[in-house]
Coordinates of C-alpha atoms and ligand atoms in Angstrom, one line a residue:
X1 CA -0.1 0.0 0.1
X2 CA 1.1 3.6 -0.7
X3 CA 2.0 5.5 2.3
X4 CA -0.2 8.6 2.4
X5 CA 2.3 10.5 4.6
X6 CA 4.8 10.3 1.7
X7 CA 2.6 11.0 -1.4
X8 CA -0.7 13.0 -1.1
X9 CA -2.3 11.0 -3.9
X10 CA -1.4 7.4 -5.0
X11 CA -1.1 8.8 -8.5
X12 CA 1.8 11.1 -7.4
X13 CA 3.7 7.9 -6.2
X14 CA 6.7 6.7 -8.5
X15 CA 6.8 4.1 -11.1
X16 CA 9.1 1.3 -10.2
X17 CA 11.2 0.1 -13.1
X18 CA 13.6 -2.9 -13.0
X19 CA 16.1 -4.8 -15.2
X20 CA 19.0 -7.1 -14.9
X21 CA 21.1 -4.0 -15.4
X22 CA 21.7 -1.0 -17.6
X23 CA 19.6 -2.1 -20.4
X24 CA 16.3 -1.2 -18.9
X25 CA 17.1 2.3 -19.1
X26 CA 15.9 2.2 -22.7
X27 CA 12.4 1.6 -21.2
X28 CA 12.9 4.3 -18.5
X29 CA 14.0 6.6 -21.3
X30 CA 10.7 6.1 -23.2
X31 CA 8.6 6.6 -19.9
X32 CA 10.4 10.0 -19.3
X33 CA 9.8 10.9 -22.8
X34 CA 6.0 10.0 -22.9
X35 CA 5.1 10.8 -19.3
X36 CA 7.4 13.6 -18.1
X37 CA 5.5 14.2 -15.0
X38 CA 6.0 10.8 -13.6
X39 CA 8.5 9.9 -10.8
X40 CA 10.6 6.8 -11.4
X41 CA 12.5 4.5 -9.1
X42 CA 14.8 2.3 -11.3
X43 CA 16.8 -0.7 -10.1
X44 CA 19.4 -2.5 -12.2
X45 CA 20.5 -5.7 -10.9
X46 CA 24.1 -5.1 -12.0
X47 CA 25.7 -7.7 -9.5
X48 CA 23.6 -10.5 -10.9
X49 CA 23.4 -9.6 -14.7
X50 CA 23.0 -11.3 -17.3
X51 CA 19.4 -12.8 -16.7
X52 CA 19.4 -14.0 -20.3
X53 CA 21.4 -17.2 -19.7
X54 CA 19.8 -18.1 -16.2
X55 CA 17.1 -20.5 -15.4
X56 CA 13.4 -19.3 -15.0
X57 CA 13.6 -20.2 -11.3
X58 CA 16.5 -18.0 -10.6
X59 CA 15.2 -15.1 -12.8
X60 CA 11.8 -15.3 -11.0
X61 CA 13.4 -15.3 -7.5
X62 CA 15.5 -12.2 -8.3
X63 CA 12.3 -10.5 -9.8
X64 CA 10.2 -11.1 -6.7
X65 CA 13.1 -9.7 -4.4
X66 CA 13.3 -6.6 -6.8
X67 CA 9.6 -6.0 -6.6
X68 CA 9.6 -6.2 -2.9
X69 CA 12.4 -3.6 -2.8
X70 CA 10.5 -1.5 -5.2
X71 CA 7.3 -1.7 -3.1
X72 CA 9.2 -0.6 0.0
X73 CA 9.7 2.7 -2.1
X74 CA 5.9 3.2 -2.3
X75 CA 5.7 2.5 -6.1
X76 CA 2.3 2.7 -7.7
X77 CA 3.1 0.2 -10.4
X78 CA 6.0 -1.9 -11.7
X79 CA 7.4 -2.0 -15.1
X80 CA 9.4 -5.1 -15.9
X81 CA 11.7 -3.5 -18.3
X82 CA 13.9 -6.7 -18.8
X83 CA 12.7 -8.9 -21.5
X84 CA 13.9 -12.1 -19.8
X85 CA 12.2 -11.3 -16.6
X86 CA 9.1 -10.5 -18.4
X87 CA 9.3 -13.9 -20.3
X88 CA 9.9 -15.8 -17.0
X89 CA 8.4 -14.0 -14.2
X90 CA 5.5 -11.8 -15.3
X91 CA 2.8 -14.2 -14.4
X92 CA 4.3 -14.9 -10.9
X93 CA 4.6 -11.4 -10.2
X94 CA 1.1 -10.6 -11.5
X95 CA -0.3 -13.1 -8.9
X96 CA 1.7 -11.9 -6.0
X97 CA 1.5 -8.1 -6.3
X98 CA -1.3 -5.9 -5.3
X99 CA -0.2 -3.0 -7.7
X100 CA -0.4 -3.2 -11.6
X101 CA 2.5 -4.9 -13.2
X102 CA 3.4 -4.6 -16.8
X103 CA 6.1 -6.3 -18.7
X104 CA 7.7 -5.4 -22.1
X105 CA 6.8 -8.7 -24.0
X106 CA 3.0 -8.3 -24.3
X107 CA 3.2 -4.7 -25.8
X108 CA 6.0 -5.7 -28.2
X109 CA 4.1 -8.7 -29.4
X110 CA 0.9 -6.8 -29.8
X111 CA 2.6 -4.2 -32.1
X112 CA 4.2 -6.8 -34.2
X113 CA 0.9 -8.7 -34.7
X114 CA -0.6 -5.3 -35.8
X115 CA 1.9 -4.3 -38.2
X116 CA 2.9 -7.6 -40.0
X117 CA 1.4 -7.9 -43.5
X118 CA 2.8 -11.4 -44.5
X119 CA 2.5 -12.9 -40.9
X120 CA 6.3 -13.7 -40.8
X121 CA 7.7 -12.2 -37.6
X122 CA 11.3 -12.4 -36.4
X123 CA 12.2 -12.1 -32.6
X124 CA 15.7 -11.3 -31.5
X125 CA 16.4 -11.7 -27.8
X126 CA 18.5 -13.5 -25.1
X127 CA 18.5 -17.3 -25.0
X128 CA 16.1 -17.2 -22.0
X129 CA 13.5 -15.1 -23.8
X130 CA 13.7 -17.0 -27.1
X131 CA 13.5 -20.3 -25.0
X132 CA 10.4 -19.1 -23.1
X133 CA 8.5 -19.0 -26.2
X134 CA 6.4 -16.1 -24.8
X135 CA 6.6 -13.7 -27.7
X136 CA 5.2 -16.5 -30.0
X137 CA 2.5 -17.5 -27.5
X138 CA 1.3 -13.8 -27.4
X139 CA 1.7 -13.1 -31.0
X140 CA -0.2 -16.4 -31.9
X141 CA -3.1 -15.5 -29.5
X142 CA -3.5 -12.2 -31.5
X143 CA -3.0 -13.6 -35.0
X144 CA -3.3 -17.2 -35.4
X145 CA -1.7 -17.5 -38.9
X146 CA 1.5 -15.9 -37.8
X147 CA 4.8 -17.7 -38.1
X148 CA 7.4 -16.6 -35.6
X149 CA 11.1 -17.0 -35.9
X150 CA 13.1 -16.7 -32.8
X151 CA 16.8 -16.0 -32.8
X152 CA 19.1 -15.6 -29.8
X153 CA 21.8 -12.8 -30.1
X154 CA 23.8 -13.3 -27.1
X155 CA 26.9 -11.1 -28.3
X156 CA 24.6 -8.0 -28.7
X157 CA 24.6 -7.3 -25.0
X158 CA 28.2 -7.2 -24.4
X159 CA 28.9 -5.3 -27.6
X160 CA 26.2 -2.6 -26.6
X161 CA 27.7 -2.3 -23.1
X162 CA 31.1 -1.7 -24.5
X163 CA 29.7 1.2 -26.5
X164 CA 30.4 -0.5 -30.0
X165 CA 26.9 0.5 -31.3
X166 CA 28.0 1.1 -34.9
X167 CA 31.4 -0.4 -34.9
X168 CA 32.4 -2.8 -37.8
X169 CA 32.6 -5.7 -35.3
X170 CA 28.9 -5.2 -34.3
X171 CA 27.8 -4.8 -38.0
X172 CA 29.7 -8.1 -38.8
X173 CA 28.0 -10.0 -35.9
X174 CA 24.7 -8.4 -36.7
X175 CA 25.0 -9.8 -40.2
X176 CA 25.8 -13.3 -39.2
X177 CA 22.8 -13.3 -36.7
X178 CA 20.4 -11.7 -39.1
X179 CA 20.9 -13.2 -42.4
X180 CA 18.9 -16.4 -41.7
X181 CA 15.9 -14.0 -40.8
X182 CA 16.3 -12.2 -44.1
X183 CA 16.3 -15.4 -45.8
X184 CA 13.1 -16.4 -44.1
X185 CA 11.5 -13.3 -45.7
X186 CA 10.3 -11.8 -42.3
X187 CA 8.7 -8.4 -42.6
X188 CA 8.6 -7.5 -38.9
X189 CA 11.4 -7.9 -36.4
X190 CA 11.0 -7.5 -32.6
X191 CA 13.9 -6.0 -30.7
X192 CA 13.2 -8.3 -27.9
X193 CA 16.1 -7.4 -25.6
X194 CA 16.5 -4.1 -23.7
X195 CA 19.9 -3.4 -25.3
X196 CA 18.8 -3.9 -28.9
X197 CA 17.1 -0.4 -29.5
X198 CA 20.5 1.1 -29.0
X199 CA 21.9 -0.7 -32.1
X200 CA 18.7 -0.1 -34.1
X201 CA 20.3 1.6 -36.8
X202 CA 22.9 -1.2 -37.4
X203 CA 20.0 -3.8 -37.3
X204 CA 17.8 -1.6 -39.5
X205 CA 20.4 -1.1 -42.1
X206 CA 21.0 -5.0 -42.5
X207 CA 17.4 -5.9 -42.4
X208 CA 16.5 -3.3 -45.2
X209 CA 13.6 -1.0 -45.5
X210 CA 10.9 -3.7 -46.1
X211 CA 11.3 -5.0 -42.5
X212 CA 9.5 -3.1 -39.8
X213 CA 11.5 -2.9 -36.4
X214 CA 9.3 -3.2 -33.3
X215 CA 10.7 -1.6 -30.2
X216 CA 8.9 -3.0 -27.0
X217 CA 10.6 -0.3 -24.9
X218 CA 8.4 2.2 -26.7
X219 CA 5.4 0.0 -27.0
X220 CA 5.6 -0.6 -23.2
X221 CA 5.6 3.1 -22.5
X222 CA 2.6 3.6 -24.6
X223 CA 0.8 0.7 -22.9
X224 CA 1.8 1.9 -19.4
X225 CA 0.3 5.4 -20.0
X226 CA -3.0 3.8 -21.1
X227 CA -2.9 1.4 -18.1
X228 CA -2.4 4.2 -15.6
X229 CA -5.0 6.3 -17.2
X230 CA -7.5 3.6 -17.0
X231 CA -6.7 3.2 -13.2
X232 CA -6.7 6.9 -12.5
X233 CA -2.9 6.6 -11.7
X234 CA -1.4 9.2 -14.2
X235 CA 0.5 11.9 -12.3
X236 CA -1.0 15.3 -13.4
X237 CA 1.3 17.2 -11.0
X238 CA 4.8 18.1 -12.0
X239 CA 7.2 17.1 -9.1
X240 CA 8.7 20.2 -7.6
X241 CA 12.0 21.7 -8.9
X242 CA 14.9 20.0 -7.1
X243 CA 12.7 17.2 -5.9
X244 CA 14.9 14.5 -7.9
X245 CA 12.0 12.7 -9.6
X246 CA 14.4 9.9 -10.9
X247 CA 16.2 7.8 -8.5
X248 CA 18.5 4.9 -9.5
X249 CA 19.6 1.9 -7.5
X250 CA 21.9 -0.9 -8.5
X251 CA 23.2 -4.0 -6.7
X252 CA 26.9 -3.2 -7.7
X253 CA 29.1 -0.9 -9.8
X254 CA 27.1 2.4 -9.3
X255 CA 29.7 4.6 -10.8
X256 CA 29.9 2.6 -14.0
X257 CA 26.0 2.4 -14.2
X258 CA 25.9 6.1 -13.8
X259 CA 28.4 6.7 -16.8
X260 CA 26.4 4.5 -19.0
X261 CA 22.9 5.9 -17.9
X262 CA 24.3 9.5 -18.6
X263 CA 25.3 8.4 -22.1
X264 CA 21.8 7.4 -23.2
X265 CA 19.5 9.5 -21.0
X266 CA 19.7 13.4 -21.6
X267 CA 18.2 14.2 -18.1
X268 CA 21.2 14.2 -15.8
X269 CA 21.7 11.1 -13.6
X270 CA 22.5 12.7 -10.5
X271 CA 23.5 9.6 -8.5
X272 CA 23.0 5.9 -8.4
X273 CA 23.0 4.0 -5.0
X274 CA 24.1 0.6 -4.4
X275 CA 22.0 -1.6 -2.3
X276 CA 22.0 -5.2 -1.0
X277 CA 19.2 -6.8 -3.0
X278 CA 19.6 -10.1 -1.2
X279 CA 18.0 -8.5 1.9
X280 CA 14.6 -8.3 0.3
Ligands
DGL301 N1 17.9 -7.1 -19.9 C1 18.0 -8.3 -20.5 C2 16.8 -8.7 -21.5 O1 16.1 -7.7 -21.9 C3 19.3 -8.5 -21.3 C4 20.5 -8.5 -20.5 C5 20.5 -9.9 -19.8 O2 20.9 -10.8 -20.2 O3 20.5 -9.7 -18.5 O4 16.6 -9.8 -21.7

């Protein structure tokens, strides 16, 4: 429950956003752009990243701990910005939490089902997200005749974190990963991992103009705005100047996190605090 001594109205409480690390900042960035009055509490699990190679049980346990941490900060809703955590843990979180929870998989799947013309959709993501089959399941529930081709692209995450967004090495690796999807004649490609929107132009130039790229980070912010409006939870009041509406927490390496965050978000990240997530 939201503590009324802290926020006058529930709608003024922050949105909790979490990811395995820095990648979820692509989702936080979209929320900041689309809902500039909202406060955000972001948690990046930098001590335990990556999630993409871990089991469903582990990722679900981590996700539940983080949800408890975010709830201790009075969040009004939780955004599971990590595709892998969304794919593995969203149903458990929905069952356990008494506040609205939204993941990135459903909004991305919905947009892909909407925009495809030939019904052939590619999904690129971590091994975990592809293995979960959740993108396929959601797309099929909306468009029965769709054919979904999943492709794990494990090297993209470290390349993005190294800042090699348009480097020839990234272009070459992207070509190797994506050629089979081009050969399969897909017309829509879901960027099903937090990091991939940052190499969107590299991916787009390889796939060509005929392929629509779907960015779940963007679609999630659109869906979140709708959800908050439906539940009367949209914040109509601009947070007062100097009130630091964006707060960042990590489980390790706060300084490195801050540097990466400042390279992709134009609002200055004033600080990032390290906490012990195992306590939650
Ligand atoms: N955030 C993860 C995702 O979107 C990618 C990084 C990881 O493997 O933890 O799936």
